[in-house]
N, CA, C and O atoms as CSV, one atom per row, in Angstrom:
chain,resi,resn,atom,element,x,y,z
A,1,ARG,N,N,100.477,150.808,112.851
A,1,ARG,CA,C,100.250,148.945,112.986
A,1,ARG,C,C,99.995,148.687,111.117
A,1,ARG,O,O,99.389,149.271,110.219
A,2,ARG,N,N,100.860,147.463,111.252
A,2,ARG,CA,C,100.642,146.387,110.199
A,2,ARG,C,C,99.385,145.729,110.234
A,2,ARG,O,O,98.851,145.588,111.334
A,3,SER,N,N,98.725,145.228,109.036
A,3,SER,CA,C,97.501,144.748,109.056
A,3,SER,C,C,98.763,143.079,109.868
A,3,SER,O,O,98.903,142.689,111.027
A,4,CYS,N,N,99.171,142.755,108.994
A,4,CYS,CA,C,100.388,141.605,109.159
A,4,CYS,C,C,100.124,141.458,110.581
A,4,CYS,O,O,99.582,140.400,110.900
A,5,ASP,N,N,100.500,142.635,111.890
A,5,ASP,CA,C,100.455,142.703,113.223
A,5,ASP,C,C,99.346,142.964,113.856
A,5,ASP,O,O,99.412,143.641,114.882
A,6,LEU,N,N,97.865,142.398,113.297
A,6,LEU,CA,C,96.928,141.962,113.792
A,6,LEU,C,C,96.265,140.723,113.858
A,6,LEU,O,O,95.278,140.314,114.470
A,7,THR,N,N,97.679,139.861,112.463
A,7,THR,CA,C,97.169,138.515,112.295
A,7,THR,C,C,97.660,138.078,112.602
A,7,THR,O,O,97.497,137.011,112.010
A,8,LEU,N,N,98.795,137.891,113.645
A,8,LEU,CA,C,99.809,136.470,113.534
A,8,LEU,C,C,100.865,137.313,114.702
A,8,LEU,O,O,101.749,138.170,114.743
A,9,PRO,N,N,100.457,136.842,115.153
A,9,PRO,CA,C,101.372,137.012,116.980
A,9,PRO,C,C,102.163,137.326,116.673
A,9,PRO,O,O,102.352,137.344,115.457
A,10,ARG,N,N,102.979,137.704,117.408
A,10,ARG,CA,C,104.796,137.262,117.795
A,10,ARG,C,C,104.849,136.484,118.433
A,10,ARG,O,O,104.246,136.217,119.473
A,11,THR,N,N,106.382,135.504,117.302
A,11,THR,CA,C,106.569,134.462,118.473
A,11,THR,C,C,108.418,134.927,118.868
A,11,THR,O,O,108.815,136.085,118.737
A,12,ALA,N,N,109.174,133.971,119.262
A,12,ALA,CA,C,110.555,134.006,118.746
A,12,ALA,C,C,110.848,132.823,117.770
A,12,ALA,O,O,111.779,132.987,116.983
A,13,TYR,N,N,110.202,131.728,117.738
A,13,TYR,CA,C,110.362,130.278,116.893
A,13,TYR,C,C,109.787,130.961,115.695
A,13,TYR,O,O,109.037,131.867,115.331
A,14,ASP,N,N,110.770,129.764,115.198
A,14,ASP,CA,C,110.767,129.931,113.674
A,14,ASP,C,C,110.221,128.928,112.509
A,14,ASP,O,O,110.716,128.038,111.818
A,15,PHE,N,N,109.357,129.340,112.606
A,15,PHE,CA,C,108.352,128.143,111.875
A,15,PHE,C,C,108.591,128.343,110.367
A,15,PHE,O,O,107.710,127.782,109.715
A,16,SER,N,N,109.402,128.895,109.703
A,16,SER,CA,C,109.581,128.449,108.147
A,16,SER,C,C,110.322,126.806,107.326
A,16,SER,O,O,110.483,126.305,106.213
A,17,GLN,N,N,110.542,126.551,108.608
A,17,GLN,CA,C,111.219,125.197,108.238
A,17,GLN,C,C,110.370,123.622,108.604
A,17,GLN,O,O,110.815,122.511,108.316
A,18,SER,N,N,109.175,123.883,109.242
A,18,SER,CA,C,109.151,122.951,109.816
A,18,SER,C,C,108.284,122.143,108.634
A,18,SER,O,O,108.769,121.013,108.699
A,19,HIS,N,N,107.589,122.125,107.924
A,19,HIS,CA,C,107.426,121.496,106.682
A,19,HIS,C,C,108.461,119.630,106.178
A,19,HIS,O,O,108.193,118.607,105.548
A,20,LEU,N,N,109.665,120.202,106.977
A,20,LEU,CA,C,110.446,119.585,106.258
A,20,LEU,C,C,110.549,118.518,107.944
A,20,LEU,O,O,110.928,117.347,107.929
A,21,TYR,N,N,110.122,119.267,109.254
A,21,TYR,CA,C,110.256,118.235,110.439
A,21,TYR,C,C,109.089,116.836,110.349
A,21,TYR,O,O,108.587,116.299,111.336
A,22,SER,N,N,108.761,116.323,108.426
A,22,SER,CA,C,107.998,114.820,108.437
A,22,SER,C,C,108.200,114.658,107.373
A,22,SER,O,O,108.973,115.452,106.836
A,23,ASP,N,N,107.712,113.752,106.701
A,23,ASP,CA,C,107.958,113.161,105.224
A,23,ASP,C,C,106.199,112.508,104.767
A,23,ASP,O,O,106.115,111.283,104.677
A,24,LEU,N,N,105.035,113.256,104.533
A,24,LEU,CA,C,103.951,112.395,105.331
A,24,LEU,C,C,103.839,111.601,102.490
A,24,LEU,O,O,103.506,111.906,101.345
A,25,ASP,N,N,104.687,110.216,103.745
A,25,ASP,CA,C,105.098,109.750,102.005
A,25,ASP,C,C,103.708,108.638,102.627
A,25,ASP,O,O,103.735,108.003,103.681
A,26,VAL,N,N,102.660,108.666,101.687
A,26,VAL,CA,C,101.942,107.145,101.788
A,26,VAL,C,C,101.290,107.154,100.571
A,26,VAL,O,O,100.940,108.030,99.781
A,27,THR,N,N,101.179,105.268,100.655
A,27,THR,CA,C,100.313,104.978,99.503
A,27,THR,C,C,99.339,104.424,99.529
A,27,THR,O,O,99.640,103.429,100.188
A,28,ARG,N,N,98.047,104.311,99.209
A,28,ARG,CA,C,96.241,103.792,99.699
A,28,ARG,C,C,95.753,103.581,98.080
A,28,ARG,O,O,95.696,104.055,96.946
A,29,TYR,N,N,95.516,102.680,98.801
A,29,TYR,CA,C,94.279,101.894,97.393
A,29,TYR,C,C,93.038,100.808,98.041
A,29,TYR,O,O,93.322,99.976,98.903
A,30,ASP,N,N,91.850,100.944,97.562
A,30,ASP,CA,C,91.207,101.446,97.747
A,30,ASP,C,C,89.668,101.150,96.394
A,30,ASP,O,O,89.176,101.607,95.362
A,31,ALA,N,N,89.518,100.003,97.476
A,31,ALA,CA,C,87.864,98.974,96.447
A,31,ALA,C,C,86.667,99.307,97.450
A,31,ALA,O,O,86.693,99.373,98.679
A,32,GLN,N,N,85.362,99.540,96.349
A,32,GLN,CA,C,83.967,98.998,96.692
A,32,GLN,C,C,83.163,97.915,95.966
A,32,GLN,O,O,83.389,97.835,94.758
A,33,LEU,N,N,82.420,97.214,96.393
A,33,LEU,CA,C,81.741,96.734,95.324
A,33,LEU,C,C,80.618,96.355,96.274
A,33,LEU,O,O,80.660,96.027,97.460
A,34,ALA,N,N,79.168,96.547,95.068
A,34,ALA,CA,C,77.813,96.548,94.925
A,34,ALA,C,C,76.513,96.272,94.441
A,34,ALA,O,O,75.891,96.546,93.415
A,35,ALA,N,N,76.214,95.437,95.836
A,35,ALA,CA,C,75.299,94.535,94.254
A,35,ALA,C,C,73.289,94.717,95.321
A,35,ALA,O,O,72.992,94.126,96.359
A,36,THR,N,N,72.637,95.426,94.741
A,36,THR,CA,C,71.037,94.871,95.248
A,36,THR,C,C,70.229,93.735,94.755
A,36,THR,O,O,70.841,93.139,93.869
A,37,TYR,N,N,69.196,93.279,94.986
A,37,TYR,CA,C,68.822,93.087,95.117
A,37,TYR,C,C,66.959,92.878,95.416
A,37,TYR,O,O,66.244,92.679,96.398
A,38,ASP,N,N,66.724,93.107,93.601
A,38,ASP,CA,C,65.221,93.485,94.350
A,38,ASP,C,C,64.465,92.611,94.294
A,38,ASP,O,O,63.955,92.193,93.254
A,39,LEU,N,N,64.182,92.002,95.918
A,39,LEU,CA,C,63.033,90.576,96.290
A,39,LEU,C,C,61.779,90.675,95.722
A,39,LEU,O,O,61.334,89.815,94.962
A,40,ALA,N,N,60.826,92.274,96.240
A,40,ALA,CA,C,59.857,92.596,95.059
A,40,ALA,C,C,59.559,93.403,94.878
A,40,ALA,O,O,60.455,94.158,94.501
A,41,ASP,N,N,58.422,93.905,94.933
A,41,ASP,CA,C,58.125,95.103,94.083
A,41,ASP,C,C,58.862,96.582,95.731
A,41,ASP,O,O,59.728,97.384,95.379
A,42,ARG,N,N,58.538,96.614,96.677
A,42,ARG,CA,C,58.722,97.769,97.387
A,42,ARG,C,C,60.050,96.477,98.121
A,42,ARG,O,O,60.929,97.309,97.894
A,43,TYR,N,N,60.490,95.820,98.461
A,43,TYR,CA,C,61.463,95.007,99.058
A,43,TYR,C,C,62.627,95.191,98.519
A,43,TYR,O,O,62.457,95.088,97.304
A,44,TRP,N,N,63.828,95.428,98.770
A,44,TRP,CA,C,65.467,94.995,98.113
A,44,TRP,C,C,66.267,94.282,99.862
A,44,TRP,O,O,66.083,94.154,101.072
A,45,LEU,N,N,67.531,93.937,98.309
A,45,LEU,CA,C,68.113,93.865,100.065
A,45,LEU,C,C,69.521,93.905,99.186
A,45,LEU,O,O,69.454,93.582,97.999
A,46,SER,N,N,70.891,94.327,99.802
A,46,SER,CA,C,72.081,95.798,99.616
A,46,SER,C,C,73.162,94.688,100.298
A,46,SER,O,O,73.065,94.772,101.522
A,47,LEU,N,N,74.172,93.664,99.891
A,47,LEU,CA,C,75.149,93.972,100.028
A,47,LEU,C,C,76.409,94.893,99.251
A,47,LEU,O,O,76.725,95.459,98.205
A,48,GLN,N,N,76.861,94.549,100.679
A,48,GLN,CA,C,78.191,96.057,100.044
A,48,GLN,C,C,79.783,95.074,100.187
A,48,GLN,O,O,79.592,94.100,99.458
A,49,TYR,N,N,80.781,94.993,100.626
A,49,TYR,CA,C,81.923,94.993,100.428
A,49,TYR,C,C,82.803,96.316,100.225
A,49,TYR,O,O,82.362,97.135,99.419
A,50,ARG,N,N,83.808,96.555,100.774
A,50,ARG,CA,C,84.491,97.803,100.949
A,50,ARG,C,C,86.375,97.354,101.613
A,50,ARG,O,O,86.588,97.510,102.816
A,51,TYR,N,N,87.368,96.908,100.819
A,51,TYR,CA,C,88.655,97.108,100.264
A,51,TYR,C,C,89.044,98.294,101.127
A,51,TYR,O,O,88.396,99.225,100.650
A,52,ALA,N,N,89.838,98.803,102.257
A,52,ALA,CA,C,91.191,99.904,101.798
A,52,ALA,C,C,92.139,99.663,102.471
A,52,ALA,O,O,92.046,99.113,103.569
A,53,GLU,N,N,93.564,100.142,101.778
A,53,GLU,CA,C,94.740,99.667,102.501
A,53,GLU,C,C,95.566,100.842,102.418
A,53,GLU,O,O,95.777,101.730,101.592
A,54,LEU,N,N,95.984,100.507,103.644
A,54,LEU,CA,C,97.265,102.381,103.971
A,54,LEU,C,C,98.857,102.109,103.783
A,54,LEU,O,O,99.300,101.257,104.553
A,55,GLU,N,N,99.443,102.478,103.218
A,55,GLU,CA,C,101.167,101.883,103.551
A,55,GLU,C,C,101.779,103.208,103.960
A,55,GLU,O,O,101.446,104.260,103.415
A,56,ASP,N,N,102.581,103.147,104.822
A,56,ASP,CA,C,103.220,104.335,104.678
A,56,ASP,C,C,104.461,104.326,104.406
A,56,ASP,O,O,105.353,104.060,105.213
A,57,ASP,N,N,104.650,104.715,102.859
A,57,ASP,CA,C,106.533,104.968,102.554
A,57,ASP,C,C,107.465,105.517,103.520
A,57,ASP,O,O,108.633,105.146,103.395
A,58,ALA,N,N,107.257,106.130,104.231
A,58,ALA,CA,C,107.884,107.361,104.805
A,58,ALA,C,C,107.895,106.641,106.490
A,58,ALA,O,O,107.023,107.451,106.802
A,59,PRO,N,N,107.983,106.329,107.007
A,59,PRO,CA,C,107.733,106.112,108.381
A,59,PRO,C,C,107.872,107.693,109.212
A,59,PRO,O,O,108.022,108.600,108.394
A,60,TYR,N,N,107.851,108.125,110.548
A,60,TYR,CA,C,108.008,109.554,110.958
A,60,TYR,C,C,108.518,109.316,112.282
A,60,TYR,O,O,109.722,109.425,112.513
A,61,LEU,N,N,107.500,108.927,113.363
A,61,LEU,CA,C,107.638,108.434,114.912
A,61,LEU,C,C,107.052,106.862,114.764
A,61,LEU,O,O,107.160,105.994,115.630
A,62,TYR,N,N,106.614,106.762,113.877
A,62,TYR,CA,C,105.568,104.868,114.375
A,62,TYR,C,C,105.421,104.990,112.843
A,62,TYR,O,O,105.576,106.030,112.202
A,63,ASP,N,N,105.007,103.434,112.212
A,63,ASP,CA,C,104.353,103.264,110.949
A,63,ASP,C,C,103.232,103.046,111.135
A,63,ASP,O,O,102.967,102.366,112.127
A,64,THR,N,N,102.143,103.515,110.287
A,64,THR,CA,C,100.990,103.680,110.403
A,64,THR,C,C,100.170,102.811,109.448
A,64,THR,O,O,98.997,103.164,109.332
A,65,SER,N,N,100.589,101.654,108.683
A,65,SER,CA,C,100.461,100.990,108.104
A,65,SER,C,C,99.484,100.244,107.966
A,65,SER,O,O,98.956,100.022,109.055
A,66,GLY,N,N,99.032,99.788,107.192
A,66,GLY,CA,C,97.628,98.525,107.634
A,66,GLY,C,C,96.205,98.145,106.379
A,66,GLY,O,O,96.235,98.542,105.214
A,67,SER,N,N,95.258,97.455,106.881
A,67,SER,CA,C,93.633,97.345,106.283
A,67,SER,C,C,92.542,97.293,107.036
A,67,SER,O,O,92.389,97.436,108.249
A,68,PHE,N,N,92.059,97.150,106.472
A,68,PHE,CA,C,90.963,96.714,106.623
A,68,PHE,C,C,89.769,96.496,105.265
A,68,PHE,O,O,89.660,97.137,104.220
A,69,ASP,N,N,88.994,95.354,105.777
A,69,ASP,CA,C,87.673,94.423,104.726
A,69,ASP,C,C,86.650,95.244,106.325
A,69,ASP,O,O,86.815,95.403,107.534
A,70,LEU,N,N,85.417,95.598,105.046
A,70,LEU,CA,C,83.942,96.304,105.746
A,70,LEU,C,C,83.329,96.133,104.888
A,70,LEU,O,O,83.418,96.769,103.838
A,71,TYR,N,N,81.900,94.472,105.304
A,71,TYR,CA,C,81.094,93.976,104.531
A,71,TYR,C,C,79.829,94.440,105.451
A,71,TYR,O,O,79.811,94.538,106.678
A,72,THR,N,N,78.873,94.674,104.613
A,72,THR,CA,C,77.422,95.794,104.814
A,72,THR,C,C,76.539,94.918,104.246
A,72,THR,O,O,76.740,94.341,103.178
A,73,LEU,N,N,75.259,94.769,105.150
A,73,LEU,CA,C,73.929,94.095,104.605
A,73,LEU,C,C,73.130,94.693,105.258
A,73,LEU,O,O,72.953,94.879,106.462
A,74,ALA,N,N,72.306,95.199,103.701
A,74,ALA,CA,C,70.733,95.865,104.242
A,74,ALA,C,C,69.905,95.584,103.807
A,74,ALA,O,O,70.012,95.037,102.710
A,75,PHE,N,N,68.720,95.761,104.326
A,75,PHE,CA,C,67.325,95.287,104.030
A,75,PHE,C,C,66.602,96.527,103.585
A,75,PHE,O,O,67.027,97.657,103.822
A,76,GLY,N,N,65.997,96.387,103.228
A,76,GLY,CA,C,64.966,98.617,102.253
A,76,GLY,C,C,63.537,97.844,101.941
A,76,GLY,O,O,63.206,96.665,101.821
A,77,TRP,N,N,62.915,99.021,101.876
A,77,TRP,CA,C,61.463,99.883,101.207
A,77,TRP,C,C,61.543,100.412,100.787
A,77,TRP,O,O,62.430,101.265,100.744
A,78,THR,N,N,60.446,100.228,100.043
A,78,THR,CA,C,60.355,101.634,99.521
A,78,THR,C,C,59.470,101.974,100.026
A,78,THR,O,O,59.003,100.892,100.382
A,79,PHE,N,N,58.060,103.523,100.758
A,79,PHE,CA,C,56.813,103.361,100.532
A,79,PHE,C,C,56.560,104.515,100.496
A,79,PHE,O,O,55.404,104.887,100.291
C-alpha cells in the first residue's frame, strides 16, 4: 500500500474545484478605546468601548454584513 491510501479515504467525488464554490471577500473594521482611572491607592475604574463592522463584499448564500458596539465598565482593586 502507498502511504496516501492510509490517510485519504477513496471517494468518487472530485474536491479539486471546491475552493471556487464561494468567494469569501470581506472587509472588517475594528476599533477599541480604553481608559482607566485610579480612584485611590488600591482601587481603579475602567471604561472600554469597542466598535466592529463587517462588510460582506461578495455575498454567497446570504449577506453577513453587520456591526456591533460593546461597552464595558469595570471596577477593581489590588490586594
